[in-house]
CSV table of C-alpha atoms in Angstrom, one decimal:
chain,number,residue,atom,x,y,z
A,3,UNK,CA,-1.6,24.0,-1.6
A,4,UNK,CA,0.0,25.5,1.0
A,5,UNK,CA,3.5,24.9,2.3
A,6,UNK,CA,2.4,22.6,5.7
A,7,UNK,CA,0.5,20.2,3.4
A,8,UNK,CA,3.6,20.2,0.6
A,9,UNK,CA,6.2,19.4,3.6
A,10,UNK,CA,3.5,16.9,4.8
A,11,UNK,CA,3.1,14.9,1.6
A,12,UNK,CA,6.6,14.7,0.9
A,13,UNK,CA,7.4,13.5,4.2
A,14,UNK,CA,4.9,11.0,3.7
A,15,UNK,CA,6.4,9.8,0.8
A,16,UNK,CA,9.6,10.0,1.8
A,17,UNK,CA,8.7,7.6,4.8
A,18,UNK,CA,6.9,5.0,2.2
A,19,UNK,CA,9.9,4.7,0.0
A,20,UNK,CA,12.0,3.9,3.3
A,21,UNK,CA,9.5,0.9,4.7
A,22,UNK,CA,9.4,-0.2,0.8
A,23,UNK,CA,12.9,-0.3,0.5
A,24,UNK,CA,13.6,-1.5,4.4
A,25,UNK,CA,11.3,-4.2,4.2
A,26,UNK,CA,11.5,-5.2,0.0
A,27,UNK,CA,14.3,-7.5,0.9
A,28,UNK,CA,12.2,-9.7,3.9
A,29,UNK,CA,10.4,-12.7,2.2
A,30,UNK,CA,6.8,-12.1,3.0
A,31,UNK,CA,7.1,-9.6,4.5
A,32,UNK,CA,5.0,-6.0,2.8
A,33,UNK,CA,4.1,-3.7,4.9
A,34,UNK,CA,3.8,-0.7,2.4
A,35,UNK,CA,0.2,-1.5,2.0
A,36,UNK,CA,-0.5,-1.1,5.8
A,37,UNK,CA,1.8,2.5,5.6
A,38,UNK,CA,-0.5,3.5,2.9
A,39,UNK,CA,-3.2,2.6,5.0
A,40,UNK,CA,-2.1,4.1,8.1
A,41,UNK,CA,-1.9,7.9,5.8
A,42,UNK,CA,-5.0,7.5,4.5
A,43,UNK,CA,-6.8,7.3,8.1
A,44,UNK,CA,-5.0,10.0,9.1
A,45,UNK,CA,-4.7,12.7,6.6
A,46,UNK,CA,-7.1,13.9,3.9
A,47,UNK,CA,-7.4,11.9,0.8
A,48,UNK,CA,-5.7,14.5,-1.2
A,49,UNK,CA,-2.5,14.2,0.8
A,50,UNK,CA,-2.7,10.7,1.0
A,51,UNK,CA,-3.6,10.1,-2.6
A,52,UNK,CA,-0.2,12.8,-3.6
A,53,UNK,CA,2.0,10.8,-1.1
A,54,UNK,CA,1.6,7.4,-2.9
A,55,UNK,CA,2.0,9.4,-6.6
A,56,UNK,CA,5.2,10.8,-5.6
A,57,UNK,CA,6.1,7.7,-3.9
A,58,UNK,CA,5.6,5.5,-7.0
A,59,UNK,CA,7.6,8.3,-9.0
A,60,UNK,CA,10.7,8.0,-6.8
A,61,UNK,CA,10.3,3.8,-6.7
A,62,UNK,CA,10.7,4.4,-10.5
A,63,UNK,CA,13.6,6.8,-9.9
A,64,UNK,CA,15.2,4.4,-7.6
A,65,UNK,CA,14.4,1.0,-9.5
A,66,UNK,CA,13.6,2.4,-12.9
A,67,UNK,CA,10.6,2.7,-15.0
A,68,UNK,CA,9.4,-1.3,-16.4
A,69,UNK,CA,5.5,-2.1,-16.5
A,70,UNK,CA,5.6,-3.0,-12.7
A,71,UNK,CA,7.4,-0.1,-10.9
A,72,UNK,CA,4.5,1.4,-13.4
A,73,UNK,CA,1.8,-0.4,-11.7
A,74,UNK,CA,3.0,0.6,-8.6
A,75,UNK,CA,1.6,4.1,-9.5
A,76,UNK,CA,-2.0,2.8,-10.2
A,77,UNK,CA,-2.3,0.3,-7.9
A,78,UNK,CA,-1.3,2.7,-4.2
A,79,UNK,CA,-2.9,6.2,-5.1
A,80,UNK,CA,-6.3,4.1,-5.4
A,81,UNK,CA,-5.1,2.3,-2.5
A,82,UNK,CA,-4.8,5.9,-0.6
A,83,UNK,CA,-8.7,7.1,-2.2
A,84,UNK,CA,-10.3,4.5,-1.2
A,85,UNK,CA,-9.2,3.9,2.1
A,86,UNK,CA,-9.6,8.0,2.5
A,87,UNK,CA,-13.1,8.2,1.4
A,88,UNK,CA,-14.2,5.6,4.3
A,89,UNK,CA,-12.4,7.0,7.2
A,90,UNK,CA,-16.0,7.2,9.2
A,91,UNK,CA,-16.8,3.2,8.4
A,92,UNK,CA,-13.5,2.1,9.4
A,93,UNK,CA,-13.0,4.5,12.4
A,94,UNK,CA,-16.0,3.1,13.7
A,95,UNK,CA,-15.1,-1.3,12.5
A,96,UNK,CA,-11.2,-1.3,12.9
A,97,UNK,CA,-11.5,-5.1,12.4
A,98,UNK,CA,-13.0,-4.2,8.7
A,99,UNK,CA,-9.8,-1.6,8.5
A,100,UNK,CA,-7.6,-4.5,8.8
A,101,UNK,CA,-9.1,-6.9,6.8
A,102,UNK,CA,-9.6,-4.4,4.0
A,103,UNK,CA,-5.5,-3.5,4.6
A,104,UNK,CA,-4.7,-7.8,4.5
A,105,UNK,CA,-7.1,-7.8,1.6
A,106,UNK,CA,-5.2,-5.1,-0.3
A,107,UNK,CA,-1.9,-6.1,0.6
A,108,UNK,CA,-2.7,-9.8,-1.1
A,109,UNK,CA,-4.6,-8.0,-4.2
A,110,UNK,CA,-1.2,-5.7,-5.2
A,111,UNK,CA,0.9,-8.8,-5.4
A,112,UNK,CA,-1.6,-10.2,-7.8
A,113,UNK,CA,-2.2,-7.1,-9.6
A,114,UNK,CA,1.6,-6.4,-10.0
A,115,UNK,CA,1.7,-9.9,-12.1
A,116,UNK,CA,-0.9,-8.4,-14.7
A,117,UNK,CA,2.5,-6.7,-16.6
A,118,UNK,CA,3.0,-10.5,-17.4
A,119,UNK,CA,0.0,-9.9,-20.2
A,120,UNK,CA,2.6,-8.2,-22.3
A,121,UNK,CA,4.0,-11.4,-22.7
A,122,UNK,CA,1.6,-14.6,-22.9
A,123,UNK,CA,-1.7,-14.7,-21.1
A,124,UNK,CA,-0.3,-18.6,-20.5
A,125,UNK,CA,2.8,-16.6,-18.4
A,126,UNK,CA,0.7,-14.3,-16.5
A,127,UNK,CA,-1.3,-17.1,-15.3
A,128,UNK,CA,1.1,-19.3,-14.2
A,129,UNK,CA,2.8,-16.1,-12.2
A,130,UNK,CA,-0.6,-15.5,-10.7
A,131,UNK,CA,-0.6,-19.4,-9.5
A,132,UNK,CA,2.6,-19.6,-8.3
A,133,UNK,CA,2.4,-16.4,-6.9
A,134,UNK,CA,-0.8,-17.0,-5.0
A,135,UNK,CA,0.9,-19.0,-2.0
A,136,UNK,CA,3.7,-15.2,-1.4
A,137,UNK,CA,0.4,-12.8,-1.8
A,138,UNK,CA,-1.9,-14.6,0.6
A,139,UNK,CA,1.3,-15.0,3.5
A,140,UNK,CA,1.8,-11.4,2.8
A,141,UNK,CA,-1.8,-10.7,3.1
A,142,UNK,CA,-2.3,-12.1,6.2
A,143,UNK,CA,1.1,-11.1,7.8
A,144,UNK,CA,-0.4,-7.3,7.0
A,145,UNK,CA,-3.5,-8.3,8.6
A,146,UNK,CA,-1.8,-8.8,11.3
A,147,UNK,CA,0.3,-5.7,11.2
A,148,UNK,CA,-2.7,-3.4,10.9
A,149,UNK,CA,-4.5,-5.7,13.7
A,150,UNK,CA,-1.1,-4.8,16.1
A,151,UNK,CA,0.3,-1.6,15.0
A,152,UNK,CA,-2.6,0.2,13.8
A,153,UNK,CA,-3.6,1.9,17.1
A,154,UNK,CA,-0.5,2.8,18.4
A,155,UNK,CA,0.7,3.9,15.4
A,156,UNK,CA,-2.1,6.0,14.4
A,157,UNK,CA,-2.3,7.3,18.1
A,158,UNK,CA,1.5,8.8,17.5
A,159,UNK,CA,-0.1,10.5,13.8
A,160,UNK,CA,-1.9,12.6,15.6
A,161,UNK,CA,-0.3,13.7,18.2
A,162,UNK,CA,2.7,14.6,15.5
């Protein structure tokens, strides 16, 4: 790696843990899914895919290391891969790029109640009830985000 791409990724990351922590304290409101989703169309997978490891590792740094700061480091590298990996399809259907983005934004608040399984499978479901009403509003409010901010955005990527 050379040093460009090093300075790149950490500034990427650097960037995620500011949105997460700017906007962690907003009811509803997660918009580190559509950041993650805005990397991954404009860098290479391996950049985006190193941004959201490092950023996970500092999240745990900043908030400690439990099971869900832990998931946070499975859930957004795939996040960043598989967003990466279909650039082309969702360059050419930015309505699909922003469902997928809603999509993904309400999927990590039900994957980040799976940690409830060290507990009672009873506990993770009701977390995954009750928790179904936050991760669909946030789903659709990054919809939304990615359906507004996307373009402009991403326009202002690559000119940097």
């Amino acid at each position: 790696m050379k040093v460009k791409q090093l300075t790149k990724i950490a500034l990427m990351a650097a960037s995620m843990v500011c949105v997460f922590q700017a906007f962690s304290h907003i009811l509803y409101l997660e918009l580190i899914t559509f950041t993650i989703v805005c990397f991954s169309m404009n860098t290479g997978y391996k950049e985006a895919v190193l941004s959201c490891v490092i950023f996970a590792c500092l999240n745990m740094l900043f908030l400690g290391i439990t099971p869900w700061t832990c998931m946070y480091l499975m859930i957004y590298p795939i996040y960043a891969w598989i967003i990466s990996l279909n650039q082309s399809f969702f360059r050419r259907h930015l309505f699909c790029l922003c469902l997928v983005c809603g999509f993904l934004s309400f999927l990590c608040g039900q994957l980040l109640d799976l940690p409830f399984l060290l507990f009672s499978k009873h506990v993770t479901l009701l977390y995954w009830i009750s928790g179904l009403k936050a991760s669909l509003i946030q789903g659709i409010l990054s919809f939304l985000a990615c359906l507004f901010l996307y373009e402009p955005l991403s326009k202002r990527m690559k000119w940097m």
